[in-house]
GROMACS .gro file of C-alpha atoms in nm:
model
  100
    1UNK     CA    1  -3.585  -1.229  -7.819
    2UNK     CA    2  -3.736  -1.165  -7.463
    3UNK     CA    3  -4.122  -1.187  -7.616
    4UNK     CA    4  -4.278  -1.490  -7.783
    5UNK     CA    5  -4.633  -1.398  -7.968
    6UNK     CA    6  -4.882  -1.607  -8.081
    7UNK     CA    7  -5.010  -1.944  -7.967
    8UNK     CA    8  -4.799  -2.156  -8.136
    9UNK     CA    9  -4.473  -1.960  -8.067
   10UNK     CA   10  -4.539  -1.964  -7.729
   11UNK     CA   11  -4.639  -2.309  -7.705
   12UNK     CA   12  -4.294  -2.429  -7.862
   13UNK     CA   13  -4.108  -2.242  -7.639
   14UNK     CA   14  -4.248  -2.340  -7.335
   15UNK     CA   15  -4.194  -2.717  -7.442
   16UNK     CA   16  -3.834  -2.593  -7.562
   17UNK     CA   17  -3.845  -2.495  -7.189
   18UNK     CA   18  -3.783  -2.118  -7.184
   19UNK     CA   19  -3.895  -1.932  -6.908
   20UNK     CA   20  -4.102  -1.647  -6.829
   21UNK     CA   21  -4.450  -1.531  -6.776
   22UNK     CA   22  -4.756  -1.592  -7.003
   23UNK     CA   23  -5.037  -1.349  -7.103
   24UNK     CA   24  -5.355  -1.517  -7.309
   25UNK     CA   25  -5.634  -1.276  -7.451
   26UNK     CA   26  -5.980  -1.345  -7.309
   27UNK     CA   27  -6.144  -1.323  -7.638
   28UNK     CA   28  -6.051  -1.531  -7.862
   29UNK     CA   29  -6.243  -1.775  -8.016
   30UNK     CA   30  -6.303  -2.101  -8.038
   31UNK     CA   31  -6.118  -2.138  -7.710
   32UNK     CA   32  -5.998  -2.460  -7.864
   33UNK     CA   33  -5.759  -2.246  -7.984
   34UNK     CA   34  -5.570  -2.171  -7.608
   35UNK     CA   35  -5.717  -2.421  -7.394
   36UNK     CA   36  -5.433  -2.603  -7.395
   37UNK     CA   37  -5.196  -2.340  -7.274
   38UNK     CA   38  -5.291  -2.324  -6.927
   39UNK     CA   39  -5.198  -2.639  -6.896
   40UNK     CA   40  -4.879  -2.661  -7.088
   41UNK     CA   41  -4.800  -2.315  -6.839
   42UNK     CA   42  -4.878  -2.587  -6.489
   43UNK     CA   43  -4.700  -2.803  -6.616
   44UNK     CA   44  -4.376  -2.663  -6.664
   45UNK     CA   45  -4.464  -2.428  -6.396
   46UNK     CA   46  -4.487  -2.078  -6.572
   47UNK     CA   47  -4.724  -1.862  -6.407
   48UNK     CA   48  -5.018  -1.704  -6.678
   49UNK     CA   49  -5.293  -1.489  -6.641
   50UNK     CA   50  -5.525  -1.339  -6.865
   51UNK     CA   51  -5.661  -0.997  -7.056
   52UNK     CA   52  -5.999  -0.916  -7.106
   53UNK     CA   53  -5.890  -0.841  -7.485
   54UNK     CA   54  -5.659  -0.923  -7.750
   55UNK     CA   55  -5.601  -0.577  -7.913
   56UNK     CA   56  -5.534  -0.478  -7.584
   57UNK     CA   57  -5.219  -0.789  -7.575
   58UNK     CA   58  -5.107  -0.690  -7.898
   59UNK     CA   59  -5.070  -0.281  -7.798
   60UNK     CA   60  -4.918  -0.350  -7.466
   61UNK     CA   61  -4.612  -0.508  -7.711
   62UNK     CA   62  -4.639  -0.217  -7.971
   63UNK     CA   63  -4.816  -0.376  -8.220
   64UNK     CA   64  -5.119  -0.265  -8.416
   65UNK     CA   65  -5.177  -0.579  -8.470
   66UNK     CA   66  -5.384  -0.823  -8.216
   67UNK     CA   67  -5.221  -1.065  -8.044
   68UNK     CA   68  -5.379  -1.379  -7.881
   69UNK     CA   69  -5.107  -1.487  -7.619
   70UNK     CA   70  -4.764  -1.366  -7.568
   71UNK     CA   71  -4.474  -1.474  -7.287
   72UNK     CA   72  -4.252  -1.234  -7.171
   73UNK     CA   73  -3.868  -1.409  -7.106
   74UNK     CA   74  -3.607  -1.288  -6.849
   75UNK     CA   75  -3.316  -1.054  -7.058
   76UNK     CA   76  -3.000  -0.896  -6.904
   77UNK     CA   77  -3.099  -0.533  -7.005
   78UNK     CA   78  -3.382  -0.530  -6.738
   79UNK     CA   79  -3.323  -0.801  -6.557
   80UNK     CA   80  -3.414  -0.603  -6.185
   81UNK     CA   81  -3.728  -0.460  -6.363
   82UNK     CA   82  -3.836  -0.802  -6.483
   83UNK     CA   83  -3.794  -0.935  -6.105
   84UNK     CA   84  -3.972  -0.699  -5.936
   85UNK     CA   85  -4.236  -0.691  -6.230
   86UNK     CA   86  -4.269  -1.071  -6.180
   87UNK     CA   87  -4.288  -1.075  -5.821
   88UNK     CA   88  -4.587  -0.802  -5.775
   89UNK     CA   89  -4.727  -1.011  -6.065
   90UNK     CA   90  -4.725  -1.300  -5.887
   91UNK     CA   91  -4.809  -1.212  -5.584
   92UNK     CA   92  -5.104  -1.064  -5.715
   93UNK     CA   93  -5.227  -1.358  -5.883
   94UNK     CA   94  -5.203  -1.536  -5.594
   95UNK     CA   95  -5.415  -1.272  -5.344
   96UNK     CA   96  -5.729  -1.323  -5.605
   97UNK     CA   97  -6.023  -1.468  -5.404
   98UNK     CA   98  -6.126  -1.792  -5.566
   99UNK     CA   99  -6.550  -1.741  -5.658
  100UNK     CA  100  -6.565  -2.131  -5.628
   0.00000   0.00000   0.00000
């Protein structure tokens, strides 16, 4: 499996420690629901960032269904695509201006 759906999926295999990059849906609420994550992600340092919706999450993975967080693993069959994905990602994340 190279993509882990839903909050608690993702949460055990984070603390199973797979690695990857994590994706959580802006909208979901109660945010009770993913506040954790970002913090389970620092901790075992997995870089996140998130989407403005969850339907959004859940087509970018080819599902009709919506999909509150998902984290993409490494996998042999595009490993080179994954890195450079990763790295623009990244990088990109950290170029943001901070507002505070």
């Amino acid at each position: 499996k190279c993509i882990r759906r839903g909050v608690k999926d993702v949460a055990k295999a984070i603390r199973k420690g797979e690695k990857g990059f994590v994706v959580i849906a802006g909208d979901i609420s109660p945010i009770d629901v993913i506040s954790h994550l970002p913090v389970l992600c620092e901790e075992h340092k997995i870089p996140y960032c998130y989407v403005p919706a969850r339907l959004d999450l859940g087509q970018a993975i080819g599902s009709n269904t919506p999909c509150s967080t998902i984290l993409i693993t490494k996998n042999d069959e595009y490993k080179e695509k994954y890195k450079q994905w990763y790295q623009r990602r990244v990088r990109g994340i950290k170029e943001l201006p901070s507002i505070y």
